[in-house]
Coordinates of C-alpha atoms and ligand atoms in Angstrom, one line a residue:
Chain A
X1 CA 0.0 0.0 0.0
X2 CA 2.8 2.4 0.8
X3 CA 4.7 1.6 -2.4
X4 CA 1.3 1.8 -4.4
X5 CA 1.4 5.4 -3.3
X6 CA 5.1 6.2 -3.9
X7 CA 4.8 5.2 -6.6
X8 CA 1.2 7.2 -8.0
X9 CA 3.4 10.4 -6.2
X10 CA 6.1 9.7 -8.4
X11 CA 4.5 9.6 -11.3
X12 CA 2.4 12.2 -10.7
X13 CA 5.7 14.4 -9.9
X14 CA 7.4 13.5 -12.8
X15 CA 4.6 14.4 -15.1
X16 CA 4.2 18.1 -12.6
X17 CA 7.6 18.3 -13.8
X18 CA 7.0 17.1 -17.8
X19 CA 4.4 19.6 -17.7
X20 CA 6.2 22.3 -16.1
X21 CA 9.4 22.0 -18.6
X22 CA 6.9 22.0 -21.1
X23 CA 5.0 25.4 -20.2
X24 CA 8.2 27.7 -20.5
X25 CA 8.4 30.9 -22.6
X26 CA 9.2 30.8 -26.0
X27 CA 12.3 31.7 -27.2
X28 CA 13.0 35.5 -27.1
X29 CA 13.6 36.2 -30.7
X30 CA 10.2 34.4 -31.4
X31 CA 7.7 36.4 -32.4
X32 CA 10.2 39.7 -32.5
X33 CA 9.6 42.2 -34.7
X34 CA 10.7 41.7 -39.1
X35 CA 12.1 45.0 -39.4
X36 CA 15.0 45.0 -37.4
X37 CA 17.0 44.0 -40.3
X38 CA 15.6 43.4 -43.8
X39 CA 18.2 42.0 -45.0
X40 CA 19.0 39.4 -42.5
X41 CA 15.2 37.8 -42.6
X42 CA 15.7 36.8 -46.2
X43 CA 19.0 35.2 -46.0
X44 CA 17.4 33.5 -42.7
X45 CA 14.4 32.6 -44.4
X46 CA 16.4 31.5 -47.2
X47 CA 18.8 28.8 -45.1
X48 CA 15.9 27.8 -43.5
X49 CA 14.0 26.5 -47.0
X50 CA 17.2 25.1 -48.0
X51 CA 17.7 23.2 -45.0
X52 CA 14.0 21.9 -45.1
X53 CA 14.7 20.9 -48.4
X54 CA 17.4 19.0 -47.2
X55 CA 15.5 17.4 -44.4
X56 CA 12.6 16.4 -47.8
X57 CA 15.7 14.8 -49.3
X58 CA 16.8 12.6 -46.3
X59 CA 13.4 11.4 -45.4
X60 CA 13.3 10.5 -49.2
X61 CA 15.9 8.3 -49.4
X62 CA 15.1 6.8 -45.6
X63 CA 11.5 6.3 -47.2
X64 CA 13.0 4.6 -50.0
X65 CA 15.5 2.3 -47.7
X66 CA 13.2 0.9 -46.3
X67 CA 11.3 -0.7 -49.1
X68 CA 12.7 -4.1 -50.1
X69 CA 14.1 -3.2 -53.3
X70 CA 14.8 0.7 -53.4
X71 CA 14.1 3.1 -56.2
X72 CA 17.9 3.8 -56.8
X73 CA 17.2 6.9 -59.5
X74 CA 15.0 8.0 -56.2
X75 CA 18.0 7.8 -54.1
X76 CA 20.6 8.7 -56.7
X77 CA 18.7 12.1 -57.1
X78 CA 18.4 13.0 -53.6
X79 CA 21.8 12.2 -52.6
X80 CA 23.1 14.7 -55.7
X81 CA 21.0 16.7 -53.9
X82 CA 22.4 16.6 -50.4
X83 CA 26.0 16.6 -52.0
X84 CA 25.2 19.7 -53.9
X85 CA 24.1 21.9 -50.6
X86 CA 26.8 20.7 -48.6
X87 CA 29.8 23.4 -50.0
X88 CA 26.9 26.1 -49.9
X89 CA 26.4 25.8 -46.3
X90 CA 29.2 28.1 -44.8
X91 CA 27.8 30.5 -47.0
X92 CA 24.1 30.8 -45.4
X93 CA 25.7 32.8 -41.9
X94 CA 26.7 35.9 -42.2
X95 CA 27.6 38.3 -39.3
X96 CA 24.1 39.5 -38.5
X97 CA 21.8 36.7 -39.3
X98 CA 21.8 34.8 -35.9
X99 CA 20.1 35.2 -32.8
X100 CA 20.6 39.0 -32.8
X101 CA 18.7 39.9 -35.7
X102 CA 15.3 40.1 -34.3
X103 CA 13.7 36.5 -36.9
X104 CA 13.1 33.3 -35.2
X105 CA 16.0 31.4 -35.7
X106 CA 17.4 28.8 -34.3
X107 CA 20.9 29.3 -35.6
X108 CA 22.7 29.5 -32.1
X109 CA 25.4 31.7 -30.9
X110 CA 28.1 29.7 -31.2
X111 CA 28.2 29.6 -35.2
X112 CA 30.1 32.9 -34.8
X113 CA 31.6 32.4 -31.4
X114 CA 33.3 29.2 -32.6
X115 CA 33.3 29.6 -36.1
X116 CA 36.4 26.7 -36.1
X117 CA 34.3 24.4 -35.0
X118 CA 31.3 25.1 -37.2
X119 CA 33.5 25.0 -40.1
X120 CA 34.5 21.3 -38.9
X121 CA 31.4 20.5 -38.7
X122 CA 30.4 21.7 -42.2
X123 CA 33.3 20.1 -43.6
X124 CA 32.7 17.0 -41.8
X125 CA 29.6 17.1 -43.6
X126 CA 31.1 18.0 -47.5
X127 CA 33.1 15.1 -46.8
X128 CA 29.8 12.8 -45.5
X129 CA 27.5 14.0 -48.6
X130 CA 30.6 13.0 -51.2
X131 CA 31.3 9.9 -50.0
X132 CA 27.5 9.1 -49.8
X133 CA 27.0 10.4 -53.1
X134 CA 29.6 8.3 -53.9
X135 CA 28.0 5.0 -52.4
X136 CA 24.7 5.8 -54.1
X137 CA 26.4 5.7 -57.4
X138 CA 28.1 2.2 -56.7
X139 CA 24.3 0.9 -56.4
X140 CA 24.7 -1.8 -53.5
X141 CA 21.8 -1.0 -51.4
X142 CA 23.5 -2.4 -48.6
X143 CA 26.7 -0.1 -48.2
X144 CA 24.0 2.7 -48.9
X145 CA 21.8 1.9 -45.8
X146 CA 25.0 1.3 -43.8
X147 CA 26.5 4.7 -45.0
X148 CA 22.9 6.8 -44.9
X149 CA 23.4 6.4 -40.7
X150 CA 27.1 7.9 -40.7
X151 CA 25.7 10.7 -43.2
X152 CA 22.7 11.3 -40.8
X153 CA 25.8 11.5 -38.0
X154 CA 26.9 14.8 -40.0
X155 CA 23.5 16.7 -39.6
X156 CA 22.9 15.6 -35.9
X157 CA 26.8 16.7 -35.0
X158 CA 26.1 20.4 -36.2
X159 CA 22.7 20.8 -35.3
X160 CA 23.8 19.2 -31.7
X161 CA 26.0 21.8 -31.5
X162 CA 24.6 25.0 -33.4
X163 CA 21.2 24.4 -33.9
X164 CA 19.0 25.3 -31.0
X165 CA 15.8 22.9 -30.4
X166 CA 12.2 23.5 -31.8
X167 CA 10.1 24.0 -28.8
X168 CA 11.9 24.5 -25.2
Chain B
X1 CA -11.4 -17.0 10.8
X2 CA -13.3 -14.0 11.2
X3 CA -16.1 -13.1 9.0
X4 CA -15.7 -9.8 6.7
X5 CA -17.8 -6.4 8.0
X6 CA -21.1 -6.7 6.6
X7 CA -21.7 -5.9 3.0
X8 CA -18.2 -6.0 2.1
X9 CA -15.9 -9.0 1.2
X10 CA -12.9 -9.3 -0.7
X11 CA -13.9 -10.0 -4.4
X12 CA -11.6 -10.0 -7.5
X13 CA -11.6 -6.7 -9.5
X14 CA -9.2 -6.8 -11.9
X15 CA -8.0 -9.5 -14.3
X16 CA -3.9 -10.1 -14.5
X17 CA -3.6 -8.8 -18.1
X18 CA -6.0 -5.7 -17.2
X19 CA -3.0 -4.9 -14.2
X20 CA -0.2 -5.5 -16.4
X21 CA -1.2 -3.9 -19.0
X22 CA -1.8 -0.7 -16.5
X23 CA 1.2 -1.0 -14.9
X24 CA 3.6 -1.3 -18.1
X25 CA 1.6 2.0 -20.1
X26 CA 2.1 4.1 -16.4
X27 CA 6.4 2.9 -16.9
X28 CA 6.0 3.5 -20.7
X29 CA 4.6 6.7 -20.4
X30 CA 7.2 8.9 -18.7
X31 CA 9.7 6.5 -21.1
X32 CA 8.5 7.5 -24.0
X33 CA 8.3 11.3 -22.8
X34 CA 12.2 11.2 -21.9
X35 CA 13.4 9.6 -25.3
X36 CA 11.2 12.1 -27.1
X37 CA 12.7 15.2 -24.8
X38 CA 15.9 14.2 -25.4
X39 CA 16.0 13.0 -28.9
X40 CA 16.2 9.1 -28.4
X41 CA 14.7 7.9 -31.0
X42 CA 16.0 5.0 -31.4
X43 CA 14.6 4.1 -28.0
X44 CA 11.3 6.3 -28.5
X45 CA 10.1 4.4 -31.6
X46 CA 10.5 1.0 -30.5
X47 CA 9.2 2.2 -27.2
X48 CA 6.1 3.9 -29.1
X49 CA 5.2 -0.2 -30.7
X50 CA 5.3 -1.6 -28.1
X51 CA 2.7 1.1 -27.0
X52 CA 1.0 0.0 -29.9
X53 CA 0.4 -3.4 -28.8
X54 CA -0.4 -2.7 -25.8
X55 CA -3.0 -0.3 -26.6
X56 CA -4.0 -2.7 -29.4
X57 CA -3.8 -5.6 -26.7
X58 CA -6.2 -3.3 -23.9
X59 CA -8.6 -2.6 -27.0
X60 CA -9.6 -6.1 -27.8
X61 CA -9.2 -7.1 -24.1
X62 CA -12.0 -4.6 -24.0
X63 CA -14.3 -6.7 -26.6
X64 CA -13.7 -9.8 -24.8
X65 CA -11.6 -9.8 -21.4
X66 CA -13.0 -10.6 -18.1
X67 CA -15.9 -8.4 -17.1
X68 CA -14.6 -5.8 -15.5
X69 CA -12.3 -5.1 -18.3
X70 CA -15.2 -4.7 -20.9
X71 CA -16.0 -1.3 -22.6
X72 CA -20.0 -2.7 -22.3
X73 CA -19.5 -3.4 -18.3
X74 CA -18.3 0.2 -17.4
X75 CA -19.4 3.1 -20.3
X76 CA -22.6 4.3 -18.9
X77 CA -24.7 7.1 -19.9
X78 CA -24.8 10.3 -18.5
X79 CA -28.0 9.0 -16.7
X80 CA -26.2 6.7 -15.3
X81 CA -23.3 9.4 -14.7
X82 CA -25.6 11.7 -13.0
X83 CA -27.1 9.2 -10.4
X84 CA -23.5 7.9 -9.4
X85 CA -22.5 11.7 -8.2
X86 CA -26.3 11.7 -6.9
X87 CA -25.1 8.7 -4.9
X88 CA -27.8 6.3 -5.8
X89 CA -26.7 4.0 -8.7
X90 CA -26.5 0.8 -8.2
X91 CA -23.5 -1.1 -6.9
X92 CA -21.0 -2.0 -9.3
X93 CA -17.5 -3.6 -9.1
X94 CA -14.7 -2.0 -10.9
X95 CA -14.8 1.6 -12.7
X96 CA -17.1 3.7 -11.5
X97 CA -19.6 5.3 -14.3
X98 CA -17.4 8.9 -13.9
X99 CA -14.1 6.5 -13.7
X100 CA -15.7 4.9 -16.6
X101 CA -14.9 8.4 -18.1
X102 CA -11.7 9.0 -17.5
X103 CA -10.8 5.3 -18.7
X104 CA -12.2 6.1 -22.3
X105 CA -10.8 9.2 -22.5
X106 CA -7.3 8.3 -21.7
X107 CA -7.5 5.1 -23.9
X108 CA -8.4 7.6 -26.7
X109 CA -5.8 10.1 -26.5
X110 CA -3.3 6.8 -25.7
X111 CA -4.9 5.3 -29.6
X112 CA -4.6 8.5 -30.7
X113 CA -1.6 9.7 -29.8
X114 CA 0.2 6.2 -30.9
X115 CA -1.5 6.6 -34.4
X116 CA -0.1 9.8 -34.7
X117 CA 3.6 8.3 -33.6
X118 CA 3.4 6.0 -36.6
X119 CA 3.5 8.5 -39.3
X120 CA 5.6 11.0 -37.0
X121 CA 9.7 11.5 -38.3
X122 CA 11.9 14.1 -37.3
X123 CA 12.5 17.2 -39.3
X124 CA 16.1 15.9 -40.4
X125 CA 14.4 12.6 -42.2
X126 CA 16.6 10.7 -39.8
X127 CA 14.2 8.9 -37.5
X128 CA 10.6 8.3 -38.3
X129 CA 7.7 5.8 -37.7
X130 CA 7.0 2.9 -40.0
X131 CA 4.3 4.3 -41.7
X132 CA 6.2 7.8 -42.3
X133 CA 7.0 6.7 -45.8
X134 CA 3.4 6.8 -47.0
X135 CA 2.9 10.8 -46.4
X136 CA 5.1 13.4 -47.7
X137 CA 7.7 15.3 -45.4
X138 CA 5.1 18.3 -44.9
X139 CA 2.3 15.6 -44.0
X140 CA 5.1 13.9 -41.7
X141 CA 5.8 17.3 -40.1
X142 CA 2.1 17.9 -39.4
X143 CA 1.2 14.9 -37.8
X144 CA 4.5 15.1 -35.5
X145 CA 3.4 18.7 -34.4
X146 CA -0.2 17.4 -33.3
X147 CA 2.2 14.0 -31.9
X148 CA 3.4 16.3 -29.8
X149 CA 0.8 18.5 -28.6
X150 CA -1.5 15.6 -28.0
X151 CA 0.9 14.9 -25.5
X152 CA 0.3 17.7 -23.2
X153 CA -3.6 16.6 -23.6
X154 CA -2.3 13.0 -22.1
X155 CA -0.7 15.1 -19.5
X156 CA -4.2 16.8 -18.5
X157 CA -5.9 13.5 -18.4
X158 CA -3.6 11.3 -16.9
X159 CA -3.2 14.3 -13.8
X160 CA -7.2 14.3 -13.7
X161 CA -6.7 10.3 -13.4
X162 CA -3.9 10.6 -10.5
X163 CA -6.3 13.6 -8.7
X164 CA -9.3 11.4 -8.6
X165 CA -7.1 8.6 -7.3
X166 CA -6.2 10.5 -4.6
X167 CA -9.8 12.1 -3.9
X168 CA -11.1 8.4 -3.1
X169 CA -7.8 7.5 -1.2
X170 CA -7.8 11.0 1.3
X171 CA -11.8 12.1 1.1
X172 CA -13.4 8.6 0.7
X173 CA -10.7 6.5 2.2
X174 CA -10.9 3.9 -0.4
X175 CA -7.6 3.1 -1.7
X176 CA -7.9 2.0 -5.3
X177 CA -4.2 1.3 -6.0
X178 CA -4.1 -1.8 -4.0
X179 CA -6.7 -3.7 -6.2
X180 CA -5.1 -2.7 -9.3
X181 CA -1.8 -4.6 -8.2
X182 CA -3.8 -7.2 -6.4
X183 CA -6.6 -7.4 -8.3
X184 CA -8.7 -8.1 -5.1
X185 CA -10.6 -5.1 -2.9
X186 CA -13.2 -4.7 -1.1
X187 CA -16.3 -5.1 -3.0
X188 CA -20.3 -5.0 -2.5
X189 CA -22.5 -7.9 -2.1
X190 CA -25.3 -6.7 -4.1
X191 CA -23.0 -6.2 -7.2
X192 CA -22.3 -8.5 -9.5
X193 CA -18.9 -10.6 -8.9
X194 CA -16.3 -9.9 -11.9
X195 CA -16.7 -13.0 -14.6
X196 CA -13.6 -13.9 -15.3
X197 CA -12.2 -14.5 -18.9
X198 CA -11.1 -17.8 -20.0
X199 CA -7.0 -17.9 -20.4
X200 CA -7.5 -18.9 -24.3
X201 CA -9.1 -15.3 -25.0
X202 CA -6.0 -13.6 -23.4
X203 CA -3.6 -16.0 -25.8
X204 CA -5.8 -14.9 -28.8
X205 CA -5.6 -11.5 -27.8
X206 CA -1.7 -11.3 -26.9
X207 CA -1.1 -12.8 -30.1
X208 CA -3.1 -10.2 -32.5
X209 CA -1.4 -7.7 -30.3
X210 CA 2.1 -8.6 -30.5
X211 CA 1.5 -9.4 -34.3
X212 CA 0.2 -6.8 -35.2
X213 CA 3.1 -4.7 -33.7
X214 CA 5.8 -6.5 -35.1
X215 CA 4.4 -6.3 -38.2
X216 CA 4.7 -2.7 -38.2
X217 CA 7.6 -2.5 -37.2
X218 CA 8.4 -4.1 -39.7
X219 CA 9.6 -7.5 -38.3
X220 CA 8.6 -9.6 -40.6
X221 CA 9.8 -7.8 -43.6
Ligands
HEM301 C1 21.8 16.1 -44.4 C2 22.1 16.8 -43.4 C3 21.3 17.9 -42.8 C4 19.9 17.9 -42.8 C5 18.9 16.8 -43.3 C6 19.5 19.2 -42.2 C7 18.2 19.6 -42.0 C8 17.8 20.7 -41.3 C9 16.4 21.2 -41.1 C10 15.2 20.4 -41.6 C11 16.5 22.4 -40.4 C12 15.3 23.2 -40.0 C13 14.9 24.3 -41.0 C14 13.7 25.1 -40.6 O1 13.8 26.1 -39.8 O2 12.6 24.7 -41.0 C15 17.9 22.7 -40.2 C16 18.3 23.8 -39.6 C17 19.7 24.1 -39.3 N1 20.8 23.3 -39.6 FE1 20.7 21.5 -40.7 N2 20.6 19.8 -41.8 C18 21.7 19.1 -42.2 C19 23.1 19.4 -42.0 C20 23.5 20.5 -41.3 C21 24.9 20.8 -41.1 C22 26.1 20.0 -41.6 C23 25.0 22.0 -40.4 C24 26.2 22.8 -39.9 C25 27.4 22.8 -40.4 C26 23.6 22.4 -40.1 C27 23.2 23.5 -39.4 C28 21.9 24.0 -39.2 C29 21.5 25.2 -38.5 C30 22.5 26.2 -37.8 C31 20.1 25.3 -38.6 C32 19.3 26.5 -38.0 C33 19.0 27.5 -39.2 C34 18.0 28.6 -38.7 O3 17.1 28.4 -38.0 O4 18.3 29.8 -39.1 N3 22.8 21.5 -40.7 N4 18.7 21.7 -40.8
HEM302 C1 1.7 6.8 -26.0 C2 2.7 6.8 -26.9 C3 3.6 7.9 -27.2 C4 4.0 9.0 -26.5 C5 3.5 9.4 -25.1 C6 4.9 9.8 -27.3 C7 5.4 11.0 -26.9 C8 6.1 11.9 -27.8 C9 6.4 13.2 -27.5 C10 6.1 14.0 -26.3 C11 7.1 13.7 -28.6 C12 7.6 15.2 -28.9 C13 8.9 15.4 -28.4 C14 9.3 16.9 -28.7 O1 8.6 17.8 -28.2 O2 10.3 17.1 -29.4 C15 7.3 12.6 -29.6 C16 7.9 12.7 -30.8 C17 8.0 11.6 -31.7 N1 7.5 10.4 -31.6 FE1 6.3 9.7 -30.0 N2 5.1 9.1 -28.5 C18 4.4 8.0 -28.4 C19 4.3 7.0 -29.4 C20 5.1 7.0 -30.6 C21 5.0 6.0 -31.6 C22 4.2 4.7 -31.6 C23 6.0 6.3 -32.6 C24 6.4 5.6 -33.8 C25 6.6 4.3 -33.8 C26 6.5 7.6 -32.2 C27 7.5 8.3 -32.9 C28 7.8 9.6 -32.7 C29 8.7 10.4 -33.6 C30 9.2 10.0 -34.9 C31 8.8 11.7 -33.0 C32 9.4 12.9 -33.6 C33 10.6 13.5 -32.7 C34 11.2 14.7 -33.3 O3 10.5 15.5 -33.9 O4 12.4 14.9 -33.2 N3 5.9 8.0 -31.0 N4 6.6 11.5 -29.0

C-alpha cells in the first residue's frame, strides 16, 4: 500500500515536472519584430527552406531504404541533392543573421563564437555528402543503408551543436 | 477465521492482463516522454510499438476480457453518470460510471496519440515511424506537431486520473491502487462478482497484439 502510493506520487511528480518543462516561454527572438533587419530575414528565411529541403531529401531516401528493393534513381537524385548543398552551407551565416537579428532562428550563438568548430562541422559534412553520393552511385543497397546512418551523423553533430531545439 | 464487515468481502476486480497492461503503459509513459525530450529515437520508436500493442492488446481485451475489463460493463450514460454523483446508482465492481470516463478518455488520446507516432519523423528525415513513408515530409511534419501537442492533452488527463485517485484515497478512504496490483478489494454484495475470462481469449488476444506490432515495425519484412 505504501509503495502503491510512492509510486502514484512519483509519477504524478514526474509528469508536474513534464508539464512544467513544457509550459516555458518561447524563445526571445520568437515572435520579434521583421524590421530589425531586412536584410537578414531573407537570408534567414532562405537557409531555413534550404535546410528543409534538405530534411525532404533525407526522409526520401530513408522512405526509399526501407522498401525491399529501393528506387535507386530516387536515391541517386536525392543524394546529388544533399552533395550539392553541402559546400553552400558556410555561406548561409553571415555576421548578422543569428540570434541578434530580431527572426526566429534557431541558428545558435556559437556559429560565430566558434566559427572553427562550425566549419569542422560543415566540412565533416562536404566530406559525408561525397562519399554518400559516392555509395549511391556504386548501387549496392546495402553499403548505402550502412553509410545513410554515418551521413545522418553529419546533420545531428552540427545541429547538436549549433542548432537550437524546436520548442523549449 | 473472522467473517468480513457486513456488505463488504474481498472480491476479484481486476484480471492479470487488465494490471499489467496498466502498470507497463504508467512505466511507458514517462519513457516515451524522456526519449522524445531528449531525442532518443531509437529508443522512443521501439518504445512507441510496443505502446501500440499494448493499446491494441487493452482494446480487444475490451471486446472480450473478463468483465470488468469490458467497454459494455463500465461506459454508462450520463443518466447513469448523474445518479453515481447523486449517490444512488446501483452497486457496481470495478470503474465507476465517472471513472468509466476517464478510462475512455485516456485510452483515446493513448490510440490517438500512438497513431499519430506512426507517421511521425523528425525534421532531419533521420528517425521516423514505420508508416512515415506513406505521407510526404510536410504531411510527416504535421502529424509530429499534433504527436506532440497531444501529448500535453495525455498530461491533463492522466493528472485528472492521479487527482481522482487521490480524492477516493484521502476524502473517501478507499484506496484504489491496491486492487489494481492485487486485483482483489473490497467489494459490495449486491454487485455482480467480476466474470472472469477464460485464459484462451487472453492467448488470442496477446497474439493479435504482439502481431500486429511487429508487423509494423516491420519485423517480418
Ligand atoms: C543532411 C544533413 C542535414 C539535414 C537533413 C538538415 C536539416 C535541417 C532542417 C530540416 C532544419 C530546420 C529548417 C527550418 O527552420 O525549418 C535545419 C536547420 C539548421 N541546420 Fe541543418 N541539416 C543538415 C546538415 C547541417 C549541417 C552540416 C549544419 C552545420 C554545419 C547544419 C546547421 C543547421 C543550422 C544552424 C540550422 C538552423 C537554421 C536557422 O534556424 O536559421 N545542418 N537543418
Ligand atoms: C503513447 C505513446 C507515445 C507518447 C506518449 C509519445 C510522446 C512523444 C512526444 C512528447 C514527442 C515530442 C517530443 C518533442 O517535443 O520534441 C514525440 C515525438 C516523436 N514520436 Fe512519439 N510518443 C508515443 C508513441 C510513438 C510511436 C508509436 C511512434 C512511432 C513508432 C513515435 C514516434 C515519434 C517520432 C518519430 C517523434 C518525432 C521526434 C522529433 O520531432 O524529433 N511515438 N513523441
Amino acid at each position: 500500500m505504501r509503495k502503491a502510493l510512492l509510486g502514484a506520487v512519483t509519477v504524478a511528480a514526474l509528469i508536474g515536472i513534464a508539464a512544467c518543462n513544457r509550459g516555458e516561454a518561447p524563445t526571445p527572438s520568437n515572435g520579434a519584430s521583421d524590421s530589425a533587419s531586412s536584410g537578414s530575414t531573407g537570408i534567414i528565411r532562405e537557409r531555413q527552406s534550404h535546410y528543409k529541403d534538405m530534411g525532404k531529401a533525407s526522409k526520401a531516401i530513408a522512405d526509399e531504404l526501407r522498401a525491399d528493393t529501393p528506387s535507386l534513381p530516387t536515391v541517386r537524385e536525392n543524394a546529388q541533392r544533399l552533395a550539392d548543398y553541402a559546400p553552400r552551407i558556410l555561406t548561409w551565416f553571415p555576421a548578422g543573421s543569428g540570434p541578434e537579428a530580431g527572426v526566429r532562428t534557431r541558428a545558435k550563438a556559437e556559429i560565430w563564437s566558434d566559427q572553427e568548430g562550425f566549419g569542422r562541422a560543415a566540412a565533416g559534412f562536404i566530406t559525408a555528402a561525397e562519399q554518400f553520393n559516392a555509395i549511391v552511385k556504386s548501387g549496392d543497397v546495402a553499403a548505402i543503408r550502412a553509410d545513410r546512418v554515418e551521413l545522418g551523423k553529419a546533420c545531428s553533430n552540427c545541429h547538436d551543436r549549433f542548432r537550437a531545439p524546436e520548442r523549449e | 477465521m473472522t467473517a468480513p464487515p457486513q456488505g463488504h468481502a474481498r472480491v476479484r476486480i481486476w484480471d492479470a492482463p487488465t494490471r499489467i497492461f496498466h502498470w507497463a503503459i504508467a512505466l511507458l509513459i514517462p519513457f516515451l516522454w524522456w526519449t522524445a525530450e531528449e531525442e532518443r529515437l531509437d529508443l522512443h520508436i521501439p518504445a512507441g510499438l510496443t505502446m501500440f500493442g499494448l493499446i491494441l492488446f487493452r482494446l480487444l481485451w475490451g471486446l472480450v476480457g473478463s468483465s470488468t475489463a469490458r467497454f459494455v460493463s463500465f461506459v454508462k450514460g450520463p443518466w447513469t453518470v448523474a445518479r453515481y454523483l447523486a449517490g444512488r446508482a446501483s452497486p457496481v465492481i470495478g470503474h465507476s460510471p465517472l471513472g468509466a470516463f476517464s478510462v475512455v478518455a485516456m485510452l483515446s488520446a493513448l490510440a490517438a496519440q500512438v497513431g499519430l507516432g506512426l507517421f511521425a519523423s523528425d525534421e532531419d528525415g533521420l528517425f521516423s515511424g514505420p508508416l512515415a513513408h506513406l505521407v510526404s515530409y510536410e504531411t510527416s511534419e504535421t502529424l509530429t506537431d499534433w504527436h506532440d501537442r497531444l501529448f500535453d492533452l495525455l498530461l491533463i488527463l492522466i493528472g485528472l486520473h492521479l487527482a481522482a485517485v487521490l480524492f477516493y484515497l484521502i476524502v473517501r478512504r478507499r484506496n484504489l491502487v491496491l486492487p489494481m496490483v492485487t486485483g482483489a478489494g473490497e467489494g459490495e454484495d449486491a454487485a455482480m462478482p467480476m466474470r472472469p475470462a477464460p485464459a484462451w481469449r487472453f492467448w488470442i488476444a496477446a497474439t493479435i497484439a504482439a502481431g500486429a506490432a511487429l508487423w509494423i515495425g516491420g519485423a517480418f519484412a
